[in-house]
Amino acid sequence: MKVGLFFGSFNPIHIGHLVIADVMADQTDLDEVWFVVSPLNPFKSSSSLLHEFDRLKMVELAIADNYKFRASDIEFNMPRPSYTADTLAYLSDKHEKHEFKLIIGEDNLVHFHKWKNHQAILENFGLYVYPRPQVDKSKIKVTHDNIRYIESPMLDISATFIRNSIRNNHSVQYLLPSTVVDYIRMKKFYQ
């Protein structure tokens, strides 16, 4: 089985994530897309980050109706901060019959050369790259046969904007699945 790994803090998961995952699952050779909830991204601040189990729950709620999607807590029991190269190696050992591909946005590709073991990721796994708004393509320093560019809608949705909207009691109705909105309200997140 060929699995696309979509890493993120998903704080919260929103329709932008879901649209990208749907394109990857429907318009590529991937059999499934796994949403890998990262407990702590080494490049992001943790000050506004919900607990990883709450973010995992939101992912599970958001993807419940799509059989090609799966939520993964694989990084919850790994050393922190979690590095993609380590997670990929662990998953490959655990699921020997699966072929894993990394799903990333062009904005991450710009800095990919700074990632831990980035060459090994390219050689052993490969990247499925989706377009991102306002990316200067001339700054992308990575070219490789194991990089596939996948056309996808460019939805510039910010989780920070969503959190601020919730904090200020504004609507997020069309930015999040209704199940996620209900969970956030019930738990009083981002208040």
PDB file of C-alpha atoms in Angstrom:
ATOM      1  CA  MET A   1       0.000   0.000   0.000  1.00  0.00           C
ATOM      2  CA  LYS A   2       1.252   3.481  -0.855  1.00  0.00           C
ATOM      3  CA  VAL A   3       0.623   5.952   1.978  1.00  0.00           C
ATOM      4  CA  GLY A   4       0.995   9.722   1.930  1.00  0.00           C
ATOM      5  CA  LEU A   5       2.020  11.162   5.287  1.00  0.00           C
ATOM      6  CA  PHE A   6       0.600  14.599   5.997  1.00  0.00           C
ATOM      7  CA  PHE A   7       2.371  15.955   9.085  1.00  0.00           C
ATOM      8  CA  GLY A   8       1.083  18.906  11.047  1.00  0.00           C
ATOM      9  CA  SER A   9       0.169  20.351  14.377  1.00  0.00           C
ATOM     10  CA  PHE A  10      -3.464  20.561  13.161  1.00  0.00           C
ATOM     11  CA  ASN A  11      -4.181  23.277  15.716  1.00  0.00           C
ATOM     12  CA  PRO A  12      -6.973  23.007  14.571  1.00  0.00           C
ATOM     13  CA  ILE A  13      -7.398  20.888  11.439  1.00  0.00           C
ATOM     14  CA  HIS A  14      -9.289  22.947   8.840  1.00  0.00           C
ATOM     15  CA  ILE A  15     -10.756  22.609   5.362  1.00  0.00           C
ATOM     16  CA  GLY A  16      -7.458  23.628   3.744  1.00  0.00           C
ATOM     17  CA  HIS A  17      -5.840  20.486   5.184  1.00  0.00           C
ATOM     18  CA  LEU A  18      -8.782  18.347   4.119  1.00  0.00           C
ATOM     19  CA  VAL A  19      -8.841  19.654   0.543  1.00  0.00           C
ATOM     20  CA  ILE A  20      -5.121  18.939   0.103  1.00  0.00           C
ATOM     21  CA  ALA A  21      -5.475  15.445   1.570  1.00  0.00           C
ATOM     22  CA  ASP A  22      -8.475  14.738  -0.650  1.00  0.00           C
ATOM     23  CA  VAL A  23      -6.585  15.777  -3.785  1.00  0.00           C
ATOM     24  CA  MET A  24      -3.649  13.575  -2.743  1.00  0.00           C
ATOM     25  CA  ALA A  25      -5.910  10.576  -2.066  1.00  0.00           C
ATOM     26  CA  ASP A  26      -8.041  11.036  -5.180  1.00  0.00           C
ATOM     27  CA  GLN A  27      -5.712  12.397  -7.868  1.00  0.00           C
ATOM     28  CA  THR A  28      -2.432  10.562  -7.181  1.00  0.00           C
ATOM     29  CA  ASP A  29      -1.347   6.958  -6.809  1.00  0.00           C
ATOM     30  CA  LEU A  30      -1.653   7.099  -3.004  1.00  0.00           C
ATOM     31  CA  ASP A  31      -3.964   4.514  -1.452  1.00  0.00           C
ATOM     32  CA  GLU A  32      -4.332   6.392   1.846  1.00  0.00           C
ATOM     33  CA  VAL A  33      -3.390   9.649   3.492  1.00  0.00           C
ATOM     34  CA  TRP A  34      -2.365   9.542   7.147  1.00  0.00           C
ATOM     35  CA  PHE A  35      -2.626  12.729   9.182  1.00  0.00           C
ATOM     36  CA  VAL A  36       0.387  12.563  11.494  1.00  0.00           C
ATOM     37  CA  VAL A  37      -0.336  14.807  14.468  1.00  0.00           C
ATOM     38  CA  SER A  38       2.942  16.317  15.635  1.00  0.00           C
ATOM     39  CA  PRO A  39       3.163  16.883  19.393  1.00  0.00           C
ATOM     40  CA  LEU A  40       5.768  19.609  18.958  1.00  0.00           C
ATOM     41  CA  ASN A  41       7.084  20.984  15.677  1.00  0.00           C
ATOM     42  CA  PRO A  42      10.782  21.899  16.032  1.00  0.00           C
ATOM     43  CA  PHE A  43      10.157  25.024  13.928  1.00  0.00           C
ATOM     44  CA  LYS A  44       7.075  26.332  15.789  1.00  0.00           C
ATOM     45  CA  SER A  45       6.297  27.839  19.166  1.00  0.00           C
ATOM     46  CA  SER A  46       4.239  25.685  21.522  1.00  0.00           C
ATOM     47  CA  SER A  47       2.597  28.561  23.411  1.00  0.00           C
ATOM     48  CA  SER A  48      -0.813  28.316  21.691  1.00  0.00           C
ATOM     49  CA  LEU A  49      -0.693  24.580  21.028  1.00  0.00           C
ATOM     50  CA  LEU A  50      -3.545  22.463  22.355  1.00  0.00           C
ATOM     51  CA  HIS A  51      -2.700  19.134  23.967  1.00  0.00           C
ATOM     52  CA  GLU A  52      -1.849  16.532  21.312  1.00  0.00           C
ATOM     53  CA  PHE A  53      -4.769  14.254  22.271  1.00  0.00           C
ATOM     54  CA  ASP A  54      -7.237  17.088  21.679  1.00  0.00           C
ATOM     55  CA  ARG A  55      -5.695  17.835  18.286  1.00  0.00           C
ATOM     56  CA  LEU A  56      -5.774  14.119  17.427  1.00  0.00           C
ATOM     57  CA  LYS A  57      -9.454  13.981  18.402  1.00  0.00           C
ATOM     58  CA  MET A  58     -10.217  16.930  16.112  1.00  0.00           C
ATOM     59  CA  VAL A  59      -8.446  15.158  13.231  1.00  0.00           C
ATOM     60  CA  GLU A  60     -10.427  11.977  13.912  1.00  0.00           C
ATOM     61  CA  LEU A  61     -13.690  13.944  13.903  1.00  0.00           C
ATOM     62  CA  ALA A  62     -12.770  15.778  10.688  1.00  0.00           C
ATOM     63  CA  ILE A  63     -11.828  12.648   8.705  1.00  0.00           C
ATOM     64  CA  ALA A  64     -14.380  10.170  10.064  1.00  0.00           C
ATOM     65  CA  ASP A  65     -16.351  10.051   6.812  1.00  0.00           C
ATOM     66  CA  ASN A  66     -13.409   9.310   4.473  1.00  0.00           C
ATOM     67  CA  TYR A  67     -12.153   5.717   4.319  1.00  0.00           C
ATOM     68  CA  LYS A  68      -8.903   6.822   2.626  1.00  0.00           C
ATOM     69  CA  PHE A  69      -7.908   8.990   5.599  1.00  0.00           C
ATOM     70  CA  ARG A  70      -6.361   7.883   8.870  1.00  0.00           C
ATOM     71  CA  ALA A  71      -5.264   9.792  11.984  1.00  0.00           C
ATOM     72  CA  SER A  72      -1.885   8.854  13.424  1.00  0.00           C
ATOM     73  CA  ASP A  73      -0.485   9.454  16.894  1.00  0.00           C
ATOM     74  CA  ILE A  74       2.819   7.769  16.007  1.00  0.00           C
ATOM     75  CA  GLU A  75       4.902  10.726  17.220  1.00  0.00           C
ATOM     76  CA  PHE A  76       3.286  10.881  20.665  1.00  0.00           C
ATOM     77  CA  ASN A  77       5.660   8.250  22.043  1.00  0.00           C
ATOM     78  CA  MET A  78       8.766   9.375  20.189  1.00  0.00           C
ATOM     79  CA  PRO A  79      11.479  11.745  21.478  1.00  0.00           C
ATOM     80  CA  ARG A  80      10.593  15.440  21.259  1.00  0.00           C
ATOM     81  CA  PRO A  81      10.842  17.514  19.285  1.00  0.00           C
ATOM     82  CA  SER A  82       9.886  15.008  16.623  1.00  0.00           C
ATOM     83  CA  TYR A  83      11.820  14.966  13.379  1.00  0.00           C
ATOM     84  CA  THR A  84      10.197  13.728  10.188  1.00  0.00           C
ATOM     85  CA  ALA A  85      13.212  11.580   9.258  1.00  0.00           C
ATOM     86  CA  ASP A  86      12.957   9.654  12.543  1.00  0.00           C
ATOM     87  CA  THR A  87       9.206   9.154  12.167  1.00  0.00           C
ATOM     88  CA  LEU A  88       9.605   7.920   8.594  1.00  0.00           C
ATOM     89  CA  ALA A  89      12.280   5.425   9.667  1.00  0.00           C
ATOM     90  CA  TYR A  90      10.088   4.182  12.525  1.00  0.00           C
ATOM     91  CA  LEU A  91       7.005   3.805  10.315  1.00  0.00           C
ATOM     92  CA  SER A  92       9.014   1.945   7.661  1.00  0.00           C
ATOM     93  CA  ASP A  93      10.223  -0.545  10.255  1.00  0.00           C
ATOM     94  CA  LYS A  94       6.727  -0.972  11.690  1.00  0.00           C
ATOM     95  CA  HIS A  95       4.937  -1.247   8.315  1.00  0.00           C
ATOM     96  CA  GLU A  96       7.421  -3.010   6.053  1.00  0.00           C
ATOM     97  CA  LYS A  97       4.876  -3.631   3.282  1.00  0.00           C
ATOM     98  CA  HIS A  98       3.878   0.029   3.001  1.00  0.00           C
ATOM     99  CA  GLU A  99       5.555   2.576   0.783  1.00  0.00           C
ATOM    100  CA  PHE A 100       5.538   6.012   2.404  1.00  0.00           C
ATOM    101  CA  LYS A 101       5.582   9.393   0.685  1.00  0.00           C
ATOM    102  CA  LEU A 102       5.821  12.728   2.455  1.00  0.00           C
ATOM    103  CA  ILE A 103       3.179  15.353   1.614  1.00  0.00           C
ATOM    104  CA  ILE A 104       4.462  18.911   2.018  1.00  0.00           C
ATOM    105  CA  GLY A 105       3.645  22.391   0.785  1.00  0.00           C
ATOM    106  CA  GLU A 106       5.964  24.423  -1.407  1.00  0.00           C
ATOM    107  CA  ASP A 107       6.550  26.732   1.563  1.00  0.00           C
ATOM    108  CA  ASN A 108       8.198  23.797   3.389  1.00  0.00           C
ATOM    109  CA  LEU A 109      10.136  22.790   0.286  1.00  0.00           C
ATOM    110  CA  VAL A 110      11.886  26.179   0.368  1.00  0.00           C
ATOM    111  CA  HIS A 111      13.483  25.199   3.695  1.00  0.00           C
ATOM    112  CA  PHE A 112      13.626  21.440   3.134  1.00  0.00           C
ATOM    113  CA  HIS A 113      17.425  21.471   2.795  1.00  0.00           C
ATOM    114  CA  LYS A 114      17.552  22.419   6.523  1.00  0.00           C
ATOM    115  CA  TRP A 115      15.582  19.353   7.663  1.00  0.00           C
ATOM    116  CA  LYS A 116      17.303  16.552   9.524  1.00  0.00           C
ATOM    117  CA  ASN A 117      18.432  13.854   7.040  1.00  0.00           C
ATOM    118  CA  HIS A 118      16.673  15.576   4.154  1.00  0.00           C
ATOM    119  CA  GLN A 119      18.710  13.665   1.563  1.00  0.00           C
ATOM    120  CA  ALA A 120      17.709  10.314   3.080  1.00  0.00           C
ATOM    121  CA  ILE A 121      14.057  11.406   3.033  1.00  0.00           C
ATOM    122  CA  LEU A 122      14.354  12.185  -0.678  1.00  0.00           C
ATOM    123  CA  GLU A 123      16.186   8.989  -1.536  1.00  0.00           C
ATOM    124  CA  ASN A 124      14.128   6.557   0.555  1.00  0.00           C
ATOM    125  CA  PHE A 125      10.652   8.100   0.533  1.00  0.00           C
ATOM    126  CA  GLY A 126      10.118  11.072  -1.757  1.00  0.00           C
ATOM    127  CA  LEU A 127       7.901  14.117  -1.642  1.00  0.00           C
ATOM    128  CA  TYR A 128       4.462  14.953  -2.963  1.00  0.00           C
ATOM    129  CA  VAL A 129       4.429  18.745  -3.054  1.00  0.00           C
ATOM    130  CA  TYR A 130       1.325  20.916  -3.230  1.00  0.00           C
ATOM    131  CA  PRO A 131       1.344  24.607  -4.240  1.00  0.00           C
ATOM    132  CA  ARG A 132       1.225  27.368  -1.642  1.00  0.00           C
ATOM    133  CA  PRO A 133       0.369  31.022  -2.200  1.00  0.00           C
ATOM    134  CA  GLN A 134       3.152  33.607  -2.116  1.00  0.00           C
ATOM    135  CA  VAL A 135       5.994  31.109  -2.514  1.00  0.00           C
ATOM    136  CA  ASP A 136       8.978  32.422  -4.436  1.00  0.00           C
ATOM    137  CA  LYS A 137       9.762  29.372  -6.557  1.00  0.00           C
ATOM    138  CA  SER A 138      13.253  30.714  -7.293  1.00  0.00           C
ATOM    139  CA  LYS A 139      14.150  30.142  -3.624  1.00  0.00           C
ATOM    140  CA  ILE A 140      13.416  26.421  -3.781  1.00  0.00           C
ATOM    141  CA  LYS A 141      16.826  24.780  -3.509  1.00  0.00           C
ATOM    142  CA  VAL A 142      15.712  21.164  -3.954  1.00  0.00           C
ATOM    143  CA  THR A 143      15.426  19.325  -7.245  1.00  0.00           C
ATOM    144  CA  HIS A 144      15.202  15.556  -7.323  1.00  0.00           C
ATOM    145  CA  ASP A 145      13.574  12.735  -9.287  1.00  0.00           C
ATOM    146  CA  ASN A 146      11.699  11.728  -6.124  1.00  0.00           C
ATOM    147  CA  ILE A 147       9.755  15.014  -5.931  1.00  0.00           C
ATOM    148  CA  ARG A 148       6.299  15.103  -7.515  1.00  0.00           C
ATOM    149  CA  TYR A 149       4.390  18.351  -7.835  1.00  0.00           C
ATOM    150  CA  ILE A 150       0.648  17.848  -7.434  1.00  0.00           C
ATOM    151  CA  GLU A 151      -1.822  20.478  -8.605  1.00  0.00           C
ATOM    152  CA  SER A 152      -4.159  21.460  -5.795  1.00  0.00           C
ATOM    153  CA  PRO A 153      -6.344  24.439  -4.930  1.00  0.00           C
ATOM    154  CA  MET A 154      -4.449  27.093  -3.012  1.00  0.00           C
ATOM    155  CA  LEU A 155      -6.505  27.804   0.067  1.00  0.00           C
ATOM    156  CA  ASP A 156      -4.599  30.267   2.204  1.00  0.00           C
ATOM    157  CA  ILE A 157      -6.255  29.397   5.504  1.00  0.00           C
ATOM    158  CA  SER A 158      -4.398  30.197   8.682  1.00  0.00           C
ATOM    159  CA  ALA A 159      -4.912  28.243  11.902  1.00  0.00           C
ATOM    160  CA  THR A 160      -3.808  31.416  13.723  1.00  0.00           C
ATOM    161  CA  PHE A 161      -6.644  33.328  12.024  1.00  0.00           C
ATOM    162  CA  ILE A 162      -9.077  30.583  13.073  1.00  0.00           C
ATOM    163  CA  ARG A 163      -7.877  30.610  16.701  1.00  0.00           C
ATOM    164  CA  ASN A 164      -8.097  34.417  16.825  1.00  0.00           C
ATOM    165  CA  SER A 165     -11.583  34.347  15.298  1.00  0.00           C
ATOM    166  CA  ILE A 166     -12.763  31.872  17.936  1.00  0.00           C
ATOM    167  CA  ARG A 167     -11.122  33.935  20.693  1.00  0.00           C
ATOM    168  CA  ASN A 168     -12.966  37.030  19.421  1.00  0.00           C
ATOM    169  CA  ASN A 169     -16.257  35.154  19.075  1.00  0.00           C
ATOM    170  CA  HIS A 170     -16.339  35.352  15.263  1.00  0.00           C
ATOM    171  CA  SER A 171     -17.692  32.679  12.935  1.00  0.00           C
ATOM    172  CA  VAL A 172     -15.454  29.875  11.664  1.00  0.00           C
ATOM    173  CA  GLN A 173     -18.377  27.986  10.131  1.00  0.00           C
ATOM    174  CA  TYR A 174     -16.884  27.527   6.660  1.00  0.00           C
ATOM    175  CA  LEU A 175     -13.266  27.097   7.766  1.00  0.00           C
ATOM    176  CA  LEU A 176     -13.698  23.944   9.860  1.00  0.00           C
ATOM    177  CA  PRO A 177     -15.828  20.809   9.613  1.00  0.00           C
ATOM    178  CA  SER A 178     -18.937  21.192  11.790  1.00  0.00           C
ATOM    179  CA  THR A 179     -17.859  18.277  13.989  1.00  0.00           C
ATOM    180  CA  VAL A 180     -14.627  20.132  14.803  1.00  0.00           C
ATOM    181  CA  VAL A 181     -16.484  23.396  15.479  1.00  0.00           C
ATOM    182  CA  ASP A 182     -18.806  21.545  17.881  1.00  0.00           C
ATOM    183  CA  TYR A 183     -15.868  19.920  19.682  1.00  0.00           C
ATOM    184  CA  ILE A 184     -14.027  23.259  20.027  1.00  0.00           C
ATOM    185  CA  ARG A 185     -17.176  24.895  21.446  1.00  0.00           C
ATOM    186  CA  MET A 186     -17.838  22.027  23.831  1.00  0.00           C
ATOM    187  CA  LYS A 187     -14.251  22.098  25.135  1.00  0.00           C
ATOM    188  CA  LYS A 188     -14.067  25.917  25.082  1.00  0.00           C
ATOM    189  CA  PHE A 189     -10.766  25.814  23.175  1.00  0.00           C
ATOM    190  CA  TYR A 190      -8.955  28.956  22.001  1.00  0.00           C
ATOM    191  CA  GLN A 191     -11.033  31.218  24.278  1.00  0.00           C
TER     192      GLN A 191
END
